[in-house]
Amino acid sequence: MIKTDVLVIGAGPVGLFAVHQLGIIGLKAEVVDNLDKIGGQCIELYPDKPIYDIPAVPECTGETLTKSLLEQIKPFKTNFHLSERVQAISKEEGNWKITTSKNKIFIAPNVIIAGGVGSFEPRKFLIKDIEKFENKGVFYSIKDKNYFKNKKICIFGGGDSALDWAIELSKISEVVLVHRRNEFRGAEHSSETVKKLEKEGKLKIKTPFQINSIEGKDKISAITIKSEDGKIEKVVTDCVLGFFGLIMKLGPIAEWGLNLEKKTIPVNTGTFQTNKEGIFAIGDICTYPGKLKLILSGFHEGALAARACFKIAKPNATYRFEYTTTSTSMQERLGIKKSD
Ligand SMILES: Cc1cc2nc3c(=O)[nH]c(=O)nc-3n(C[C@H](O)[C@H](O)[C@H](O)COP(=O)(O)OP(=O)(O)OC[C@H]3O[C@@H](n4cnc5c(N)ncnc54)[C@H](O)[C@@H]3O)c2cc1C
């Protein structure tokens, strides 16, 4: 059980800057994100693209912005709980009790939802019984490629992830690459490489095919694939990997009794509190008249939500407005050493 002043849901740019705003006023935060990396949309959707409207930063990429935000919160030594989705919430003795998909429990008087457009989740195979093999032969991401060494592997998909992993795993295992179209969507160079590897007998390509069924009791023994004209082929395999991109789901947050408006959460613009005391929403997930889904708006929202969290986390303390330029306590929290 982890106790903290604020649980921040979402490690996107807005969640990260909220950690800064909480840290400088002396509040401790823990951050949970469903992704296996920090940065939200900036890292998942456009790490290399330039952003031109971060105040006082004429140009940066999604990746450099994330790195700078992490650098800025380094003094607070924040714990990140990645690859975990927040599931349930309940009120317990004045605090919120939040449980994650890995059964971790957080106890906090405040929760800041910075969940963006929802948690990113892999698009999955849509055939009968496939869920019982999930993480036991059916995978949607690769954490340790050595697991796949010397195995028979079927990779599904036509984008960059499918092509890159087909190329990589063909060096250590027997790979069959299956795609529902004849043309691949991934980078031209990768597409040419898989075709070259097929000619050299280093991997097999099956197009236009889709998965049809899965066979096996406790582990996969084979699958069948079906072509556009209904032809069915059996493929003996140990593992099936699906790379069909990500979908964004509001997920369990939608069941928390919060007011919702078209998959966003209405907030009070003075505090960014939702209809539940101690639950705040900032960034792309919140809505109010005039809301702009921009990073700079999310930064402002985080600053106000942090001050509102202070009043709930420390009801007996007086909040004093201070500037980082002149506040010694803020500078101490930031680890800034005074020059004599
Ligand atoms: C291609 C593109 C270009 C863009 N360019 C710009 C630009 O130039 N300037 C600009 O200001 N904005 C830009 N944006 C928009 C900007 O990226 C978003 O406004 C910003 O990412 C919102 O930040 P956020 O932290 O609110 O949410 P996100 O970045 O979406 O992060 C939310 C995080 O919360 C996690 N999460 C959600 N639900 C859960 C849950 N239940 N449990 C655990 N984790 C959860 C998600 O996995 C995600 O990592 C662009 C967006 C795109 C797609």
XYZ file of C-alpha atoms and ligand atoms in Angstrom:
393
model
C 0.000 0.000 0.000
C 1.498 3.345 -1.044
C 0.497 6.543 0.769
C 1.007 9.860 -0.958
C -0.408 13.396 -1.069
C -1.508 13.104 -4.690
C -1.877 10.232 -7.130
C -1.337 11.493 -10.668
C -2.931 9.324 -13.353
C -1.062 9.806 -16.620
C 2.593 10.503 -17.343
C 1.913 12.710 -20.348
C 3.296 16.275 -20.478
C 0.475 17.617 -18.307
C 0.842 14.945 -15.599
C 4.602 15.583 -15.547
C 4.272 19.337 -15.095
C 1.629 18.798 -12.396
C 4.281 16.816 -10.477
C 6.482 19.925 -10.651
C 3.751 22.225 -9.420
C 2.950 19.845 -6.563
C 6.630 19.426 -5.705
C 7.434 23.120 -5.377
C 4.601 23.626 -2.896
C 5.760 20.620 -0.862
C 3.368 17.881 -1.967
C 4.509 14.356 -2.767
C 3.123 12.639 -5.864
C 3.159 9.139 -7.341
C 2.456 8.669 -11.051
C 0.727 5.733 -12.760
C 0.607 5.200 -16.522
C -0.711 2.387 -18.608
C 2.081 2.792 -21.148
C 5.518 1.286 -20.602
C 7.118 4.692 -21.140
C 6.807 8.268 -19.930
C 5.538 11.085 -22.182
C 1.934 10.322 -23.222
C 0.956 11.367 -26.748
C 4.268 13.251 -27.209
C 6.222 9.990 -27.006
C 3.688 7.503 -28.285
C 2.359 9.473 -31.248
C 4.933 12.084 -32.325
C 8.354 11.729 -30.637
C 10.238 13.198 -33.644
C 7.757 15.874 -34.722
C 8.508 19.514 -33.927
C 6.275 21.466 -31.526
C 6.330 25.269 -31.938
C 3.985 26.528 -29.224
C 5.522 25.681 -25.869
C 6.003 29.061 -24.136
C 9.597 30.300 -24.408
C 10.682 27.177 -26.332
C 10.667 28.158 -30.030
C 10.990 24.549 -31.186
C 11.263 21.112 -29.569
C 10.163 17.573 -30.394
C 7.781 15.389 -28.398
C 10.812 13.528 -27.108
C 12.874 16.573 -26.111
C 9.874 18.144 -24.377
C 9.407 14.958 -22.332
C 13.109 14.874 -21.445
C 13.019 18.520 -20.307
C 9.917 17.951 -18.193
C 11.589 14.952 -16.557
C 14.727 17.001 -15.922
C 12.600 19.710 -14.303
C 11.002 17.255 -11.836
C 14.217 15.366 -11.042
C 14.589 17.020 -7.589
C 11.314 15.451 -6.442
C 12.493 11.850 -7.061
C 9.014 10.845 -8.193
C 8.059 7.171 -8.476
C 6.557 6.147 -11.814
C 4.397 3.032 -11.940
C 4.383 2.163 -15.649
C 2.443 -0.503 -17.577
C -0.306 -0.201 -14.951
C -3.807 1.000 -15.514
C -5.839 2.526 -12.701
C -8.910 0.420 -12.187
C -11.059 0.982 -9.130
C -11.512 3.880 -6.714
C -13.299 4.054 -3.364
C -13.384 6.424 -0.395
C -11.724 5.182 2.780
C -11.493 7.258 5.973
C -11.324 10.563 4.120
C -8.798 9.308 1.555
C -9.160 7.880 -1.918
C -8.118 4.248 -2.311
C -7.058 3.502 -5.859
C -6.274 0.024 -7.202
C -4.289 -0.645 -10.377
C -4.380 -3.493 -12.881
C -1.375 -4.987 -11.052
C -3.298 -4.819 -7.754
C -1.131 -2.023 -6.372
C -3.034 0.117 -3.879
C -2.568 3.862 -3.419
C -4.029 5.848 -0.551
C -4.223 9.587 -1.202
C -6.427 12.529 -0.260
C -6.119 13.799 -3.841
C -6.204 12.241 -7.306
C -5.270 14.220 -10.403
C -6.511 12.621 -13.606
C -4.182 13.674 -16.430
C -5.292 10.788 -18.614
C -5.310 12.609 -21.974
C -7.482 10.852 -24.499
C -7.555 7.756 -22.293
C -5.163 4.918 -21.773
C -3.381 3.657 -24.844
C -4.105 -0.002 -25.399
C -3.152 -2.376 -28.185
C -5.766 -3.241 -30.793
C -6.314 -6.975 -30.319
C -7.157 -10.071 -32.387
C -10.904 -10.576 -32.642
C -11.201 -14.366 -32.711
C -12.748 -16.823 -30.275
C -10.717 -18.043 -27.280
C -7.669 -15.910 -28.057
C -7.770 -14.090 -24.688
C -6.934 -17.279 -22.771
C -3.526 -17.345 -24.507
C -2.742 -13.668 -23.836
C 0.818 -13.337 -22.504
C 1.089 -17.144 -22.807
C 1.774 -17.296 -26.536
C -0.258 -14.310 -27.755
C 1.469 -10.944 -27.352
C 0.870 -7.350 -28.435
C 4.283 -5.985 -27.441
C 7.742 -7.362 -26.778
C 9.460 -6.750 -23.476
C 12.297 -9.274 -23.774
C 13.148 -10.516 -27.235
C 15.132 -13.459 -25.796
C 11.821 -15.052 -24.829
C 11.236 -15.625 -28.556
C 14.626 -17.179 -29.279
C 14.549 -20.468 -31.272
C 10.728 -20.430 -31.428
C 8.226 -20.560 -34.281
C 6.591 -17.123 -34.430
C 3.710 -15.660 -36.431
C 3.753 -11.870 -36.648
C 0.569 -10.090 -37.777
C 0.439 -6.526 -39.082
C 1.741 -4.369 -41.891
C 3.059 -1.296 -40.075
C 6.477 -0.380 -38.747
C 6.288 -2.429 -35.525
C 5.318 -5.628 -37.383
C 8.060 -5.159 -40.002
C 10.777 -4.126 -37.530
C 10.089 -7.093 -35.244
C 9.866 -9.512 -38.184
C 13.331 -8.364 -39.289
C 14.759 -8.477 -35.773
C 13.273 -11.820 -34.695
C 14.151 -13.526 -38.005
C 17.767 -13.419 -36.736
C 16.947 -15.683 -33.765
C 13.737 -17.551 -34.624
C 11.517 -18.912 -37.425
C 9.230 -16.054 -38.466
C 6.070 -16.005 -40.579
C 4.849 -12.465 -41.317
C 1.092 -12.308 -42.023
C -0.726 -9.227 -43.323
C -4.282 -8.747 -44.568
C -3.094 -6.719 -47.593
C -0.387 -7.382 -50.154
C 1.251 -4.005 -49.526
C 2.851 -3.120 -46.189
C 2.196 0.244 -44.526
C 5.567 0.527 -42.809
C 8.679 2.342 -44.014
C 9.688 1.494 -47.592
C 13.135 0.408 -46.490
C 11.698 -2.092 -43.942
C 9.217 -3.372 -46.487
C 12.064 -4.011 -48.962
C 14.129 -5.695 -46.228
C 11.392 -8.234 -45.342
C 10.940 -9.076 -49.028
C 14.700 -9.554 -49.396
C 14.778 -11.792 -46.286
C 11.942 -13.862 -47.758
C 13.916 -14.365 -50.997
C 16.915 -15.466 -48.943
C 14.680 -17.976 -47.075
C 15.158 -16.194 -43.733
C 11.444 -15.560 -43.132
C 8.088 -16.371 -44.732
C 5.459 -13.840 -45.840
C 1.757 -14.691 -46.090
C -0.462 -12.031 -47.717
C -3.357 -11.232 -47.968
C -4.232 -13.371 -44.944
C -5.882 -12.825 -41.548
C -5.998 -15.002 -38.445
C -8.922 -17.427 -38.499
C -8.565 -19.710 -35.457
C -6.178 -20.746 -32.731
C -5.453 -24.316 -31.593
C -3.968 -25.677 -28.382
C -4.906 -26.499 -24.792
C -2.574 -24.730 -22.352
C -0.278 -23.436 -25.040
C -0.657 -22.667 -28.717
C 0.070 -25.573 -31.057
C -1.058 -24.018 -34.352
C -3.232 -21.357 -35.929
C -5.204 -21.193 -39.133
C -5.129 -18.189 -41.424
C -7.708 -17.261 -44.032
C -7.137 -15.492 -47.353
C -9.501 -12.956 -48.926
C -10.942 -15.653 -51.212
C -11.658 -17.983 -48.259
C -8.613 -20.278 -48.584
C -7.581 -21.623 -45.141
C -4.019 -22.632 -44.250
C -2.666 -24.153 -41.048
C 0.530 -22.710 -39.555
C 2.322 -24.570 -36.760
C 3.547 -21.945 -34.305
C 4.581 -21.367 -30.675
C 3.745 -17.655 -30.492
C 1.466 -15.144 -32.159
C 2.337 -11.461 -32.136
C -0.199 -8.805 -33.154
C 0.926 -5.295 -34.087
C -2.233 -3.467 -35.124
C -1.588 -0.095 -33.488
C -3.086 1.442 -30.382
C -6.564 2.517 -29.392
C -7.338 5.021 -26.665
C -9.857 4.047 -24.026
C -11.225 6.091 -21.152
C -11.542 2.672 -19.517
C -12.444 2.241 -15.850
C -12.340 6.016 -15.128
C -15.694 6.182 -16.919
C -17.178 4.030 -14.119
C -16.039 6.265 -11.234
C -19.261 8.282 -10.959
C -17.639 11.389 -12.433
C -19.709 13.683 -14.616
C -18.753 13.017 -18.227
C -19.256 15.011 -21.400
C -18.334 13.211 -24.646
C -15.554 11.169 -22.978
C -14.154 14.236 -21.188
C -14.574 15.336 -17.578
C -16.163 18.719 -16.784
C -14.241 20.705 -14.153
C -14.465 23.847 -12.061
C -11.966 26.212 -13.688
C -10.905 27.751 -10.368
C -9.564 24.461 -9.015
C -9.892 21.882 -11.792
C -11.840 19.742 -9.363
C -14.425 17.358 -10.837
C -17.830 16.717 -9.268
C -16.024 14.635 -6.583
C -14.048 16.355 -3.853
C -10.341 15.581 -4.121
C -10.556 14.280 -7.709
C -9.171 16.718 -10.258
C -8.922 16.501 -14.055
C -6.379 18.389 -16.173
C -5.028 18.305 -19.729
C -6.838 16.810 -22.702
C -9.209 14.797 -20.499
C -10.906 17.819 -18.902
C -13.465 20.124 -20.405
C -14.833 23.605 -19.657
C -16.049 26.509 -21.781
C -13.204 27.591 -24.051
C -10.984 24.541 -23.349
C -8.041 24.241 -25.759
C -6.474 20.793 -26.080
C -2.972 22.200 -25.973
C -0.014 21.396 -23.751
C 0.284 24.997 -22.529
C -3.341 24.964 -21.295
C -2.636 21.726 -19.417
C 0.336 23.335 -17.648
C -1.883 26.150 -16.296
C -4.548 23.632 -15.248
C -1.929 21.609 -13.332
C -0.734 24.718 -11.473
C -4.239 25.484 -10.205
C -5.103 21.862 -9.386
C -1.869 21.549 -7.351
C -2.840 24.544 -5.155
C -6.310 23.044 -4.611
C -4.696 19.713 -3.639
C -2.593 21.540 -1.010
C -5.701 22.664 0.865
C -7.030 19.083 1.021
C -3.677 17.386 1.794
C -2.717 19.898 4.514
C -5.994 21.299 5.893
C -4.251 22.883 8.898
C -1.476 24.605 6.931
C -1.817 28.000 5.301
C -1.024 28.164 1.621
C 1.107 31.169 0.715
C 1.532 32.295 -2.871
C 5.254 32.526 -3.686
C 7.545 32.997 -6.689
C 10.275 30.431 -7.425
C 12.609 33.409 -8.026
C 12.414 34.539 -4.424
C 11.008 31.681 -2.318
C 13.724 29.945 -0.294
C 11.438 27.027 0.559
C 10.622 26.403 -3.106
C 14.306 26.660 -3.993
C 15.184 24.183 -1.233
C 12.621 21.730 -2.613
C 14.210 22.205 -6.021
C 17.607 21.405 -4.511
C 19.040 24.794 -5.447
C 22.169 25.583 -3.459
C 22.515 29.140 -2.212
C 25.608 30.991 -3.339
C 27.221 33.045 -0.543
C 0.301 14.467 -33.857
C 0.027 15.419 -32.717
C 0.644 16.642 -32.683
C 0.410 17.539 -31.632
N 1.026 18.752 -31.620
C 0.822 19.617 -30.599
C 1.446 20.894 -30.567
O 2.163 21.270 -31.504
N 1.227 21.690 -29.493
C 0.414 21.330 -28.438
O 0.269 22.072 -27.485
N -0.229 20.119 -28.461
C -0.032 19.265 -29.502
N -0.694 18.059 -29.528
C -1.632 17.748 -28.437
C -0.852 17.332 -27.173
O -0.008 16.217 -27.462
C -1.843 16.990 -26.083
O -2.592 18.158 -25.789
C -1.091 16.545 -24.829
O -0.353 15.366 -25.065
C -2.074 16.316 -23.676
O -1.308 15.922 -22.582
P -1.935 15.072 -21.400
O -0.814 14.872 -20.437
O -3.206 15.699 -20.980
O -2.363 13.675 -22.068
P -1.556 12.550 -22.863
O -0.353 13.073 -23.529
O -2.599 11.890 -23.718
O -1.094 11.541 -21.720
C -2.054 10.853 -20.966
C -1.430 9.611 -20.371
O -2.361 9.053 -19.446
C -2.314 7.647 -19.530
N -3.574 7.103 -19.024
C -4.830 7.385 -19.431
N -5.733 6.701 -18.723
C -5.034 5.948 -17.846
C -5.407 4.991 -16.861
N -6.681 4.653 -16.623
N -4.417 4.400 -16.148
C -3.108 4.697 -16.378
N -2.705 5.585 -17.309
C -3.661 6.200 -18.042
C -2.082 7.372 -21.011
O -1.486 6.075 -21.222
C -1.131 8.520 -21.402
O 0.232 8.159 -21.340
C -0.477 17.174 -30.573
C -1.096 15.907 -30.597
C -0.850 15.041 -31.646
C -1.529 13.696 -31.664
